[in-house]
Amino acid sequence: MNILRAILLIVSLYLVSQVYTFYVRYRNAQKTGLRIVWAPLDPFGMPFMTLINILRPIMAYLPDSLSLGSKLMDLEWSWKSDDKYQKELGLNFLVVTPARTVMITGDPVAIAHILQKRKEFPKPKLYEVLDIFGRNVDSVNGEDWARQRKITAPCFNEKVSSLVWDESLRQSRQMVSSWLSAPNGIVSNMTDDTRIVALHVLTSAGLGISHDFSQGARKPTEGHTMSHRDSLMMVLHNFIPVIFAKKMGKMAQFLGPTIRKAGIAAKEFEQYMDEMIAHERESMQKSGDVSKPNLISTLIRTSDQSKDGGPNALKLSDDEIKGNLFIFNFAGHDTTANTLAYAFANMALHPEVQEWVAEELAEVLRDEEQPVYEDVYPRLKRAQAVMYETIRLYGPAPMMPRDILPNTPIQITNPEDSSKEATIVLPEVFSVSLNPHAAQTSSSVFPSPKSFMPGRWIKPGASLNDETLLPAPLGYTPWSHGPRICPGMKFSQVEFTAVLSTVLRTCRIEPSMKANLYGAKGMDTELCKKEVRALIRDSGLHGGTLCMRNPADLCLRIVKR
Ligand code: HEM
């Protein structure tokens, strides 16, 4: 009985302390003058992260008065609601929870300011989950980040862009021939194909390993039970089970087949990375360091050369090299693959955009079978505009979390007069959640923000060759901004442009539907468009990246030009 009383007392004291902390936080939040909503769970804590998939359908049925704060912290919700809540609650507002207060900002001024000042607004601890194969440029902060970024930046040079271009052309040509041989030209689950292309471009430009598009599963090499391609694919698509498996070590085999398989894939993938690093070092020594332009070679060379430069030189440990190789694959795979899938689905809805891009392709590429990167890429402005517009609407990272050092001033748009700026200082340790998607779908940044209009990125000229790509306005940050801007931005742009150009040069994309796949004829185009639109809209987050929830249902008809 006494034990029960003691437990009750502890629980009551805990609850009272939580309510008191919440009250103090709320009072402090009021001092900022920003609008406030509340949420019962810490959005950056494990319970919220783990339970979000279960909580989401429940929250959908709850009135906003009970669940608004929690909805606002959900990345998927932020994508679905565009800039709705920023309009209702202000460009900047606060969500108070018992564990922390979070400022949510869809304010172009605040987003640019925060991303510009990496030291005052570091990435939260949450990013450490990305360290499964070693600390890397994406997960660290401070001096550690400056060192890692300096060593990894040379990986993304123009020689790599040229490799990316050539491999993307090769992959997409093979993808198009497989599409054209599909029954009735109808391709379902295009996302699978764009994922294969993205993976193969990464392994080629990243690791110097070339696969054919429809090669399928390859045999494991000696000493392995899984091929490199399969282990990488499995690690990328099962990130959460891989984290569990890595954390549990040998115990992982007892935690069910998904975690067991994820553990095997992670082990195999790490072993492949070890072998590649050893092989790369050996061939550098043999060939007297004749530089190969791929990412792994540049990474090892830059790091190893620095190691010889004395005790203060910049270095990466072998674990950090592995961590960075993994992060290039992780950050560069689904992001680019899903952007391509969204672009193709939108092309099917907008035949006029396809013809607009095809006009440029005819002018720039002419009959050239193997267009050279340096000659044509800068001239393919309309194709690049399609990417800008696609990630404006379907950016892979709809929200980005940051911590705030105490007493840091933040520049924001003045709530009283939007033509001016103001500064706020938050009175206690806050976190901030950047909502670039809200800014990118706001009518104050982009006219007709919900419409897919790649033409908005092009300044017309006297002729097609005189057209120019317009600079991105403040508030456009799908690749982030400031010192931590995505280092793979150009990599993804070159890949996207090469793939889109190959497809639209050869084919037209039409909307279709599942019934067509099973032989039904004469489906109304508007009905097909409606289905494609609904599938695009039914998107959610998978592994932290925005993607269609049912990509297998997306059916598009590919017609040869
Ligand atoms: C459509 C394609 C892509 C988009 C939209 C994109 C977007 C982003 C965004 C928003 C961030 C910042 C995330 C944050 O701060 O929380 C980021 C960081 C990063 N991205 Fe990308 N990315 C793309 C492709 C790539 C590719 C192809 C690679 C590499 C091959 C890559 C490598 C990285 C790395 C290493 C970081 C961390 C940089 C740092 O923190 O210093 N990304 N990316």
Coordinates of C-alpha atoms and ligand atoms in Angstrom, one line a residue:
M1 CA 0.0 0.0 0.0
N2 CA 2.8 2.3 0.9
I3 CA 4.6 1.6 -2.3
L4 CA 1.4 2.4 -4.2
R5 CA 1.1 5.7 -2.4
A6 CA 4.7 6.5 -3.1
I7 CA 4.2 5.8 -6.8
L8 CA 1.0 8.0 -6.9
L9 CA 2.9 10.7 -5.1
I10 CA 5.8 10.6 -7.6
V11 CA 3.4 10.6 -10.6
S12 CA 1.4 13.5 -9.1
L13 CA 4.5 15.5 -8.5
Y14 CA 5.7 14.8 -12.0
L15 CA 2.4 15.9 -13.5
V16 CA 2.3 19.1 -11.3
S17 CA 5.9 19.9 -12.4
Q18 CA 4.9 19.4 -16.0
V19 CA 1.8 21.7 -15.7
Y20 CA 3.9 24.3 -13.9
T21 CA 6.7 24.2 -16.5
F22 CA 4.0 24.4 -19.2
Y23 CA 2.5 27.5 -17.5
V24 CA 5.9 29.2 -17.2
R25 CA 6.6 28.5 -20.8
Y26 CA 3.2 29.8 -21.9
R27 CA 3.8 33.1 -19.9
N28 CA 7.2 33.5 -21.5
A29 CA 5.8 32.8 -24.9
Q30 CA 3.2 35.5 -24.4
K31 CA 6.0 38.1 -23.9
T32 CA 7.0 37.7 -27.6
G33 CA 3.7 39.1 -28.8
L34 CA 3.4 36.2 -31.3
R35 CA 0.3 34.1 -31.6
I36 CA 0.5 30.9 -29.4
V37 CA -1.0 27.4 -29.8
W38 CA -0.3 24.5 -27.5
A39 CA 0.6 20.8 -28.0
P40 CA 0.8 18.0 -25.4
L41 CA 3.9 16.2 -26.8
D42 CA 7.4 17.4 -27.6
P43 CA 7.5 17.4 -31.4
F44 CA 11.2 16.6 -31.4
G45 CA 10.9 13.8 -28.8
M46 CA 10.9 10.0 -29.5
P47 CA 7.2 9.4 -28.4
F48 CA 5.9 12.0 -31.0
M49 CA 8.2 10.7 -33.7
T50 CA 7.4 7.1 -33.1
L51 CA 3.7 7.5 -32.7
I52 CA 3.0 10.1 -35.4
N53 CA 1.7 7.6 -37.9
I54 CA -0.8 6.3 -35.4
L55 CA -1.6 9.8 -34.1
R56 CA -2.2 11.4 -37.5
P57 CA -5.5 9.7 -38.4
I58 CA -6.8 10.4 -34.9
M59 CA -5.7 14.0 -35.1
A60 CA -7.5 14.4 -38.4
Y61 CA -10.8 13.8 -36.6
L62 CA -10.1 16.0 -33.6
P63 CA -11.2 19.7 -33.7
D64 CA -8.3 22.2 -34.1
S65 CA -9.0 23.5 -30.6
L66 CA -7.7 20.1 -29.2
S67 CA -5.1 19.1 -31.8
L68 CA -3.9 22.2 -33.8
G69 CA -0.5 22.4 -32.0
S70 CA 0.3 18.7 -32.7
K71 CA -0.9 19.0 -36.3
L72 CA 1.3 22.0 -36.9
M73 CA 4.4 20.0 -35.7
D74 CA 3.7 17.2 -38.1
L75 CA 5.8 17.5 -41.3
E76 CA 3.1 15.9 -43.3
W77 CA 0.5 18.3 -42.1
S78 CA 2.7 21.2 -43.0
W79 CA 2.9 20.0 -46.6
K80 CA -0.9 19.4 -46.8
S81 CA -1.9 22.8 -45.4
D82 CA 0.4 24.8 -47.6
D83 CA 0.4 28.4 -46.1
K84 CA -3.1 28.1 -44.5
Y85 CA -1.9 28.4 -40.9
Q86 CA 0.7 31.0 -41.7
K87 CA -2.2 33.1 -43.0
E88 CA -4.3 32.4 -39.9
L89 CA -1.7 32.6 -37.2
G90 CA 0.9 34.9 -38.7
L91 CA 4.2 34.3 -40.6
N92 CA 5.8 33.5 -37.2
F93 CA 3.9 31.8 -34.3
L94 CA 4.7 29.7 -31.3
V95 CA 3.7 26.1 -30.3
V96 CA 4.1 25.6 -26.5
T97 CA 4.7 22.1 -25.3
P98 CA 5.7 20.8 -21.8
A99 CA 9.2 20.1 -23.2
R100 CA 10.0 23.1 -25.3
T101 CA 8.5 26.0 -27.2
V102 CA 8.8 25.9 -31.0
M103 CA 8.7 28.9 -33.2
I104 CA 7.2 27.9 -36.6
T105 CA 8.2 30.2 -39.4
G106 CA 7.0 30.5 -42.9
D107 CA 8.4 34.0 -43.0
P108 CA 10.9 34.4 -45.9
V109 CA 12.9 37.0 -43.9
A110 CA 13.2 34.7 -40.8
I111 CA 14.0 31.6 -42.8
A112 CA 16.8 33.3 -44.7
H113 CA 18.2 34.8 -41.5
I114 CA 18.1 31.5 -39.6
L115 CA 19.7 29.5 -42.4
Q116 CA 22.4 32.2 -42.9
K117 CA 23.5 32.0 -39.2
R118 CA 24.5 28.3 -38.7
K119 CA 26.3 28.9 -35.4
E120 CA 23.4 30.6 -33.6
F121 CA 20.8 28.1 -35.1
P122 CA 22.5 24.7 -35.0
K123 CA 20.9 21.5 -36.2
P124 CA 19.2 19.7 -33.3
K125 CA 20.4 16.3 -31.8
L126 CA 17.7 14.6 -33.9
Y127 CA 20.1 14.7 -36.9
E128 CA 22.5 12.3 -35.1
V129 CA 20.3 9.4 -36.3
L130 CA 22.0 10.0 -39.6
D131 CA 25.3 8.9 -38.0
I132 CA 24.7 5.1 -38.4
F133 CA 27.8 4.6 -40.5
G134 CA 29.8 7.5 -39.1
R135 CA 29.5 11.2 -38.3
N136 CA 29.0 13.2 -41.5
V137 CA 28.5 16.7 -42.9
D138 CA 24.7 16.6 -42.5
S139 CA 24.6 15.6 -38.8
V140 CA 27.3 17.7 -37.2
N141 CA 27.6 21.4 -36.1
G142 CA 30.2 24.0 -35.2
E143 CA 33.9 23.5 -36.1
D144 CA 33.2 19.8 -36.8
W145 CA 30.9 20.9 -39.6
A146 CA 33.3 23.5 -41.0
R147 CA 36.0 20.8 -41.2
Q148 CA 33.7 18.2 -42.8
R149 CA 32.2 20.7 -45.3
K150 CA 35.7 21.9 -46.4
I151 CA 36.8 18.3 -47.1
T152 CA 33.5 17.2 -48.7
A153 CA 32.8 20.3 -50.9
P154 CA 35.5 19.5 -53.6
C155 CA 33.5 16.3 -54.3
F156 CA 30.8 18.3 -56.0
N157 CA 32.9 19.8 -58.8
E158 CA 32.2 20.3 -62.5
K159 CA 33.9 17.0 -63.5
V160 CA 31.4 15.2 -61.3
S161 CA 28.6 17.2 -63.0
S162 CA 29.8 16.0 -66.3
L163 CA 29.8 12.4 -65.0
V164 CA 26.3 12.9 -63.7
W165 CA 25.1 14.2 -67.0
D166 CA 26.6 11.3 -69.1
E167 CA 25.3 8.6 -66.7
S168 CA 21.8 10.2 -66.4
L169 CA 21.6 10.3 -70.2
R170 CA 22.6 6.6 -70.4
Q171 CA 20.2 5.5 -67.7
S172 CA 17.2 7.6 -69.0
R173 CA 17.7 6.3 -72.5
Q174 CA 17.4 2.7 -71.2
M175 CA 14.4 3.7 -69.1
V176 CA 12.6 5.2 -72.1
S177 CA 13.2 2.0 -74.2
S178 CA 11.7 0.0 -71.3
W179 CA 8.7 2.3 -71.1
L180 CA 8.1 2.2 -74.9
S181 CA 8.0 -1.6 -74.8
A182 CA 5.3 -1.6 -72.0
P183 CA 1.9 -3.0 -73.1
N184 CA -0.2 -0.1 -74.6
G185 CA 2.7 2.2 -73.6
I186 CA 1.3 2.4 -70.1
V187 CA 3.8 2.7 -67.3
S188 CA 2.7 2.2 -63.7
N189 CA 4.8 2.9 -60.6
M190 CA 7.1 5.4 -62.4
T191 CA 8.7 6.2 -59.0
D192 CA 10.4 2.7 -59.0
D193 CA 12.0 3.7 -62.3
T194 CA 13.1 7.1 -61.2
R195 CA 14.6 5.5 -58.0
I196 CA 16.6 3.1 -60.1
V197 CA 17.9 5.9 -62.3
A198 CA 18.8 8.0 -59.2
L199 CA 20.5 5.0 -57.5
H200 CA 22.5 4.1 -60.6
V201 CA 23.6 7.8 -61.2
L202 CA 24.8 7.9 -57.5
T203 CA 26.7 4.6 -57.7
S204 CA 28.3 5.7 -61.0
A205 CA 29.2 9.3 -60.2
G206 CA 29.6 8.5 -56.5
L207 CA 31.5 5.2 -56.5
G208 CA 32.6 4.6 -60.1
I209 CA 30.3 1.5 -60.3
S210 CA 28.2 1.3 -63.4
H211 CA 24.9 -0.7 -63.7
D212 CA 22.5 -1.0 -66.6
F213 CA 19.0 0.3 -66.0
S214 CA 17.2 -3.0 -66.1
Q215 CA 20.0 -5.2 -64.8
G216 CA 17.9 -6.3 -61.8
A217 CA 19.5 -7.9 -58.8
R218 CA 23.2 -8.6 -59.3
K219 CA 25.1 -11.5 -57.9
P220 CA 26.8 -10.8 -54.6
T221 CA 30.6 -10.4 -54.9
E222 CA 32.9 -12.8 -53.1
G223 CA 32.6 -12.7 -49.3
H224 CA 29.1 -11.2 -49.5
T225 CA 25.6 -12.5 -49.2
M226 CA 24.0 -9.5 -51.0
S227 CA 24.9 -7.4 -54.0
H228 CA 26.2 -3.9 -53.4
R229 CA 23.1 -2.5 -55.2
D230 CA 20.7 -4.5 -53.2
S231 CA 22.3 -3.7 -49.9
L232 CA 22.3 0.0 -50.7
M233 CA 18.7 -0.1 -51.9
M234 CA 17.6 -1.9 -48.8
V235 CA 19.4 0.5 -46.4
L236 CA 18.0 3.5 -48.2
H237 CA 14.4 2.2 -48.2
N238 CA 14.4 0.8 -44.6
F239 CA 16.1 3.6 -42.7
I240 CA 14.2 3.2 -39.4
P241 CA 14.7 -0.6 -39.2
V242 CA 18.4 -0.1 -40.1
I243 CA 18.8 2.3 -37.1
F244 CA 17.2 -0.2 -34.8
A245 CA 19.4 -3.0 -36.2
K246 CA 22.6 -1.0 -35.8
K247 CA 21.7 0.0 -32.2
M248 CA 20.8 -3.5 -31.2
G249 CA 23.9 -5.2 -32.7
K250 CA 23.8 -9.0 -32.4
M251 CA 20.4 -8.8 -30.7
A252 CA 18.9 -7.5 -34.0
Q253 CA 18.5 -11.1 -35.3
F254 CA 15.8 -11.8 -32.6
L255 CA 13.7 -8.7 -33.5
G256 CA 11.7 -10.1 -36.4
P257 CA 12.5 -10.5 -40.1
T258 CA 12.4 -6.8 -41.1
I259 CA 15.0 -5.7 -38.6
R260 CA 17.0 -8.8 -39.1
K261 CA 17.2 -8.2 -42.9
A262 CA 17.9 -4.5 -42.3
G263 CA 20.8 -5.5 -40.1
I264 CA 22.2 -7.8 -42.7
A265 CA 21.9 -5.1 -45.4
A266 CA 23.6 -2.6 -43.2
K267 CA 26.5 -4.9 -42.4
E268 CA 26.9 -5.8 -46.1
F269 CA 26.7 -2.2 -47.2
E270 CA 29.4 -1.2 -44.6
Q271 CA 31.6 -4.0 -45.7
Y272 CA 31.3 -2.9 -49.3
M273 CA 32.2 0.7 -48.3
D274 CA 35.3 -0.6 -46.4
E275 CA 36.4 -2.6 -49.4
M276 CA 35.8 0.3 -51.8
I277 CA 37.9 2.7 -49.6
A278 CA 40.7 0.1 -49.4
H279 CA 40.5 -0.5 -53.2
E280 CA 40.5 3.2 -54.0
R281 CA 43.6 3.8 -51.8
E282 CA 45.4 0.9 -53.4
S283 CA 44.7 2.1 -56.9
M284 CA 45.7 5.7 -56.0
Q285 CA 49.0 4.4 -54.8
K286 CA 49.5 2.2 -57.9
S287 CA 48.6 4.8 -60.4
G288 CA 50.5 7.6 -58.6
D289 CA 47.2 9.3 -57.6
V290 CA 45.8 9.8 -61.1
S291 CA 42.6 11.5 -60.1
K292 CA 39.3 10.0 -60.9
P293 CA 36.5 12.5 -60.6
N294 CA 33.9 10.4 -58.7
L295 CA 32.8 11.3 -55.2
I296 CA 34.6 8.5 -53.3
S297 CA 37.9 9.1 -55.0
T298 CA 37.8 12.9 -54.4
L299 CA 36.7 12.3 -50.8
I300 CA 39.6 10.0 -50.0
R301 CA 42.2 12.0 -51.9
T302 CA 41.2 15.3 -50.3
S303 CA 41.1 13.7 -46.8
D304 CA 44.3 11.7 -47.2
Q305 CA 46.3 14.6 -48.7
S306 CA 45.2 16.7 -45.7
K307 CA 46.4 14.0 -43.3
D308 CA 50.0 14.5 -44.6
G309 CA 49.8 18.2 -43.9
G310 CA 50.6 18.1 -40.2
P311 CA 48.7 17.7 -36.9
N312 CA 46.4 20.8 -37.6
A313 CA 45.5 19.8 -41.1
L314 CA 41.9 19.0 -41.9
K315 CA 41.2 15.2 -41.7
L316 CA 38.3 12.8 -42.0
S317 CA 38.6 9.5 -40.1
D318 CA 37.6 6.3 -42.1
D319 CA 34.3 6.2 -40.2
E320 CA 33.6 9.8 -41.3
I321 CA 34.5 8.9 -44.9
K322 CA 31.9 6.1 -44.6
G323 CA 29.4 8.4 -42.9
N324 CA 29.7 10.9 -45.7
L325 CA 29.5 8.3 -48.5
F326 CA 26.3 7.1 -46.9
I327 CA 24.9 10.6 -46.5
F328 CA 25.6 11.4 -50.2
N329 CA 23.5 8.4 -51.1
F330 CA 20.8 9.0 -48.5
A331 CA 20.4 12.7 -49.2
G332 CA 20.7 12.4 -52.9
H333 CA 18.5 9.4 -53.7
D334 CA 14.9 9.8 -52.9
T335 CA 15.1 13.6 -53.1
T336 CA 16.0 13.5 -56.8
A337 CA 14.0 10.4 -57.6
N338 CA 10.8 11.8 -56.2
T339 CA 11.3 15.2 -57.8
L340 CA 11.5 13.4 -61.2
A341 CA 8.3 11.4 -60.4
Y342 CA 6.4 14.5 -59.5
A343 CA 7.7 16.3 -62.6
F344 CA 6.5 13.4 -64.9
A345 CA 3.1 13.3 -63.2
N346 CA 2.8 17.1 -63.7
M347 CA 3.9 16.8 -67.3
A348 CA 1.0 14.4 -67.9
L349 CA -1.4 17.1 -66.6
H350 CA 0.3 19.9 -68.6
P351 CA 0.9 18.9 -72.2
E352 CA 1.5 22.6 -73.0
V353 CA 4.6 22.5 -70.7
Q354 CA 5.9 19.4 -72.5
E355 CA 5.7 21.2 -75.8
W356 CA 7.3 24.3 -74.4
V357 CA 10.3 22.3 -73.1
A358 CA 10.4 20.2 -76.3
E359 CA 10.7 23.4 -78.3
E360 CA 13.9 24.3 -76.4
L361 CA 15.2 20.7 -76.7
A362 CA 14.8 20.8 -80.5
E363 CA 16.7 24.2 -80.6
V364 CA 19.5 23.2 -78.2
L365 CA 20.0 19.5 -78.8
R366 CA 19.2 19.3 -82.5
D367 CA 20.2 15.8 -83.8
E368 CA 23.0 15.5 -81.3
E369 CA 23.0 11.9 -80.0
Q370 CA 25.4 12.4 -77.2
P371 CA 25.0 16.1 -76.2
V372 CA 28.0 17.4 -74.2
Y373 CA 27.3 18.7 -70.7
E374 CA 29.3 21.9 -71.0
D375 CA 27.7 22.8 -74.3
V376 CA 24.1 22.2 -73.6
Y377 CA 23.3 22.1 -69.9
P378 CA 23.5 25.9 -69.4
R379 CA 21.2 26.4 -72.4
L380 CA 18.5 24.1 -71.2
K381 CA 16.8 26.8 -69.1
R382 CA 13.2 25.7 -69.6
A383 CA 14.0 22.1 -68.5
Q384 CA 15.7 23.6 -65.4
A385 CA 12.7 25.8 -64.8
V386 CA 10.5 22.6 -64.6
M387 CA 12.7 21.4 -61.7
Y388 CA 12.5 24.8 -59.9
E389 CA 8.8 24.7 -60.2
T390 CA 8.5 21.0 -59.2
I391 CA 10.4 21.4 -56.0
R392 CA 8.7 24.7 -55.2
L393 CA 5.5 22.6 -54.9
Y394 CA 6.9 19.2 -53.9
G395 CA 10.1 20.0 -52.1
P396 CA 11.5 16.9 -50.4
A397 CA 12.0 18.6 -47.0
P398 CA 8.8 20.6 -46.2
M399 CA 10.1 21.6 -42.8
M400 CA 13.6 21.9 -41.3
P401 CA 14.2 22.0 -37.5
R402 CA 16.8 24.1 -35.8
D403 CA 17.9 24.9 -32.2
I404 CA 18.4 28.5 -31.0
L405 CA 21.2 29.6 -28.8
P406 CA 19.8 31.6 -25.8
N407 CA 19.1 35.3 -26.4
T408 CA 19.7 35.2 -30.1
P409 CA 17.9 38.0 -32.0
I410 CA 15.9 36.8 -35.0
Q411 CA 15.0 39.0 -37.9
I412 CA 11.4 38.7 -39.0
T413 CA 8.9 40.4 -41.2
N414 CA 7.3 43.1 -39.1
P415 CA 3.8 41.8 -38.1
E416 CA 2.5 45.4 -38.2
D417 CA 3.9 46.4 -41.6
S418 CA 5.0 43.6 -44.0
S419 CA 7.2 46.0 -46.0
K420 CA 9.5 46.4 -43.0
E421 CA 11.6 44.0 -40.9
A422 CA 11.6 43.6 -37.1
T423 CA 13.8 41.8 -34.6
I424 CA 12.6 39.5 -31.8
V425 CA 14.5 37.9 -29.0
L426 CA 12.9 34.8 -27.6
P427 CA 13.1 34.8 -23.8
E428 CA 14.1 31.1 -23.1
V429 CA 15.6 28.1 -24.9
F430 CA 13.4 27.7 -27.9
S431 CA 13.5 25.6 -31.0
V432 CA 12.5 26.7 -34.4
S433 CA 10.8 24.8 -37.3
L434 CA 11.4 26.3 -40.7
N435 CA 8.4 25.9 -43.0
P436 CA 9.8 26.6 -46.5
H437 CA 6.8 24.9 -48.1
A438 CA 4.5 27.6 -46.6
A439 CA 6.7 30.4 -48.1
Q440 CA 6.9 28.6 -51.4
T441 CA 3.1 28.3 -51.7
S442 CA 2.4 31.8 -50.4
S443 CA 0.8 34.3 -52.8
S444 CA 3.0 37.1 -51.4
V445 CA 6.0 35.3 -52.8
F446 CA 4.6 33.6 -55.9
P447 CA 1.5 34.8 -57.9
S448 CA -1.0 31.9 -58.4
P449 CA 1.1 29.9 -55.9
K450 CA -0.9 26.6 -56.3
S451 CA -0.5 26.4 -60.1
F452 CA 2.3 24.5 -61.8
M453 CA 3.8 27.1 -64.0
P454 CA 7.5 26.6 -64.9
G455 CA 7.3 29.6 -67.2
R456 CA 7.3 31.8 -64.1
W457 CA 11.1 31.1 -63.8
I458 CA 11.9 32.4 -67.3
K459 CA 12.5 35.9 -68.4
P460 CA 11.5 36.1 -72.1
G461 CA 14.1 37.2 -74.7
A462 CA 14.0 38.3 -78.4
S463 CA 14.6 34.6 -79.2
L464 CA 14.6 31.3 -77.3
N465 CA 18.4 31.6 -76.9
D466 CA 18.0 35.0 -75.2
E467 CA 15.7 33.7 -72.5
T468 CA 17.2 33.8 -69.0
L469 CA 16.5 31.9 -65.8
L470 CA 15.2 34.3 -63.2
P471 CA 16.9 34.3 -59.8
A472 CA 15.0 32.7 -56.9
P473 CA 13.1 35.2 -54.7
L474 CA 13.6 35.4 -51.0
G475 CA 11.4 32.6 -49.6
Y476 CA 12.5 29.9 -52.1
T477 CA 14.7 27.5 -50.2
P478 CA 14.0 23.9 -51.3
W479 CA 17.8 23.2 -51.3
S480 CA 18.1 25.2 -48.1
H481 CA 20.1 28.4 -48.1
G482 CA 23.3 30.0 -46.6
P483 CA 26.5 28.1 -45.6
R484 CA 24.6 24.8 -45.2
I485 CA 22.9 24.9 -48.6
C486 CA 22.6 21.5 -50.2
P487 CA 26.1 20.6 -51.6
G488 CA 24.3 18.2 -54.1
M489 CA 22.1 21.0 -55.6
K490 CA 24.0 21.1 -58.9
F491 CA 24.3 17.3 -58.9
S492 CA 20.5 17.0 -58.7
Q493 CA 19.8 19.8 -61.2
V494 CA 22.1 18.2 -63.8
E495 CA 20.6 14.8 -63.3
F496 CA 17.1 16.1 -63.5
T497 CA 17.7 18.1 -66.6
A498 CA 19.4 15.2 -68.4
V499 CA 16.6 12.8 -67.6
L500 CA 13.7 15.2 -68.4
S501 CA 15.4 16.1 -71.7
T502 CA 15.9 12.5 -72.7
V503 CA 12.2 11.7 -72.0
L504 CA 10.6 14.7 -73.6
R505 CA 12.9 14.6 -76.6
T506 CA 11.7 11.1 -77.4
C507 CA 8.1 10.9 -76.0
R508 CA 5.0 12.6 -74.9
I509 CA 3.5 11.7 -71.5
E510 CA -0.2 11.3 -71.2
P511 CA -2.4 10.8 -68.1
S512 CA -3.8 7.3 -67.7
M513 CA -5.4 5.2 -65.1
K514 CA -5.3 1.6 -63.7
A515 CA -8.3 0.5 -65.7
N516 CA -6.2 1.2 -68.9
L517 CA -3.5 -1.0 -67.6
Y518 CA -6.0 -3.9 -67.7
G519 CA -7.1 -3.2 -71.3
A520 CA -10.0 -0.7 -70.8
K521 CA -10.1 1.7 -73.7
G522 CA -11.4 5.2 -74.3
M523 CA -11.0 6.5 -70.8
D524 CA -11.8 10.2 -70.6
T525 CA -8.7 12.3 -70.4
E526 CA -10.2 14.6 -67.8
L527 CA -11.0 11.5 -65.6
C528 CA -7.4 10.3 -66.0
K529 CA -6.1 13.7 -65.1
K530 CA -8.4 13.7 -62.0
E531 CA -6.9 10.4 -60.9
V532 CA -3.3 11.6 -61.4
R533 CA -4.1 14.9 -59.5
A534 CA -5.6 12.9 -56.6
L535 CA -2.5 10.6 -56.5
I536 CA -0.1 13.5 -56.4
R537 CA -2.1 15.2 -53.7
D538 CA -2.2 12.1 -51.6
S539 CA 1.5 12.5 -50.7
G540 CA 3.1 11.9 -47.3
L541 CA 6.5 11.5 -45.8
H542 CA 8.5 8.4 -46.2
G543 CA 12.0 8.2 -44.6
G544 CA 11.7 12.0 -44.0
T545 CA 11.1 12.8 -47.7
L546 CA 7.9 13.8 -49.4
C547 CA 6.6 11.2 -51.8
M548 CA 3.3 9.9 -53.3
R549 CA 1.7 7.5 -50.8
N550 CA 0.5 5.1 -53.6
P551 CA 3.0 5.5 -56.4
A552 CA 2.1 2.1 -57.8
D553 CA -1.3 3.5 -58.7
L554 CA 0.1 6.3 -60.9
C555 CA -0.4 5.2 -64.5
L556 CA 1.0 7.3 -67.3
R557 CA 0.9 6.6 -71.1
I558 CA 4.2 7.0 -72.9
V559 CA 3.8 7.9 -76.6
K560 CA 6.7 8.1 -79.0
R561 CA 7.1 11.5 -80.7
Ligands
HEM1 C1 16.1 17.4 -55.5 C2 17.3 17.1 -54.9 C3 17.7 17.6 -53.6 C4 17.0 18.5 -52.7 C5 15.7 19.2 -52.9 C6 17.9 18.6 -51.6 C7 17.6 19.4 -50.5 C8 18.4 19.6 -49.4 C9 18.1 20.3 -48.2 C10 16.8 21.1 -48.0 C11 19.1 20.2 -47.3 C12 19.2 20.9 -45.9 C13 18.6 20.0 -44.9 C14 18.6 20.6 -43.5 O1 19.4 21.5 -43.3 O2 17.9 20.1 -42.7 C15 20.1 19.4 -47.9 C16 21.3 19.1 -47.3 C17 22.2 18.2 -47.9 N1 22.1 17.6 -49.1 FE1 20.6 17.8 -50.5 N2 19.0 17.9 -51.7 C18 18.9 17.2 -53.0 C19 19.9 16.4 -53.5 C20 21.1 16.1 -53.0 C21 22.1 15.3 -53.6 C22 22.0 14.7 -55.0 C23 23.1 15.1 -52.7 C24 24.4 14.4 -52.8 C25 24.8 13.6 -53.8 C26 22.8 15.9 -51.5 C27 23.5 16.0 -50.4 C28 23.2 16.8 -49.3 C29 24.1 16.9 -48.1 C30 25.4 16.1 -47.9 C31 23.4 17.8 -47.2 C32 23.9 18.3 -45.9 C33 24.7 19.6 -46.0 C34 25.2 20.2 -44.7 O3 24.5 20.1 -43.7 O4 26.2 20.9 -44.8 N3 21.5 16.4 -51.7 N4 19.7 19.0 -49.2

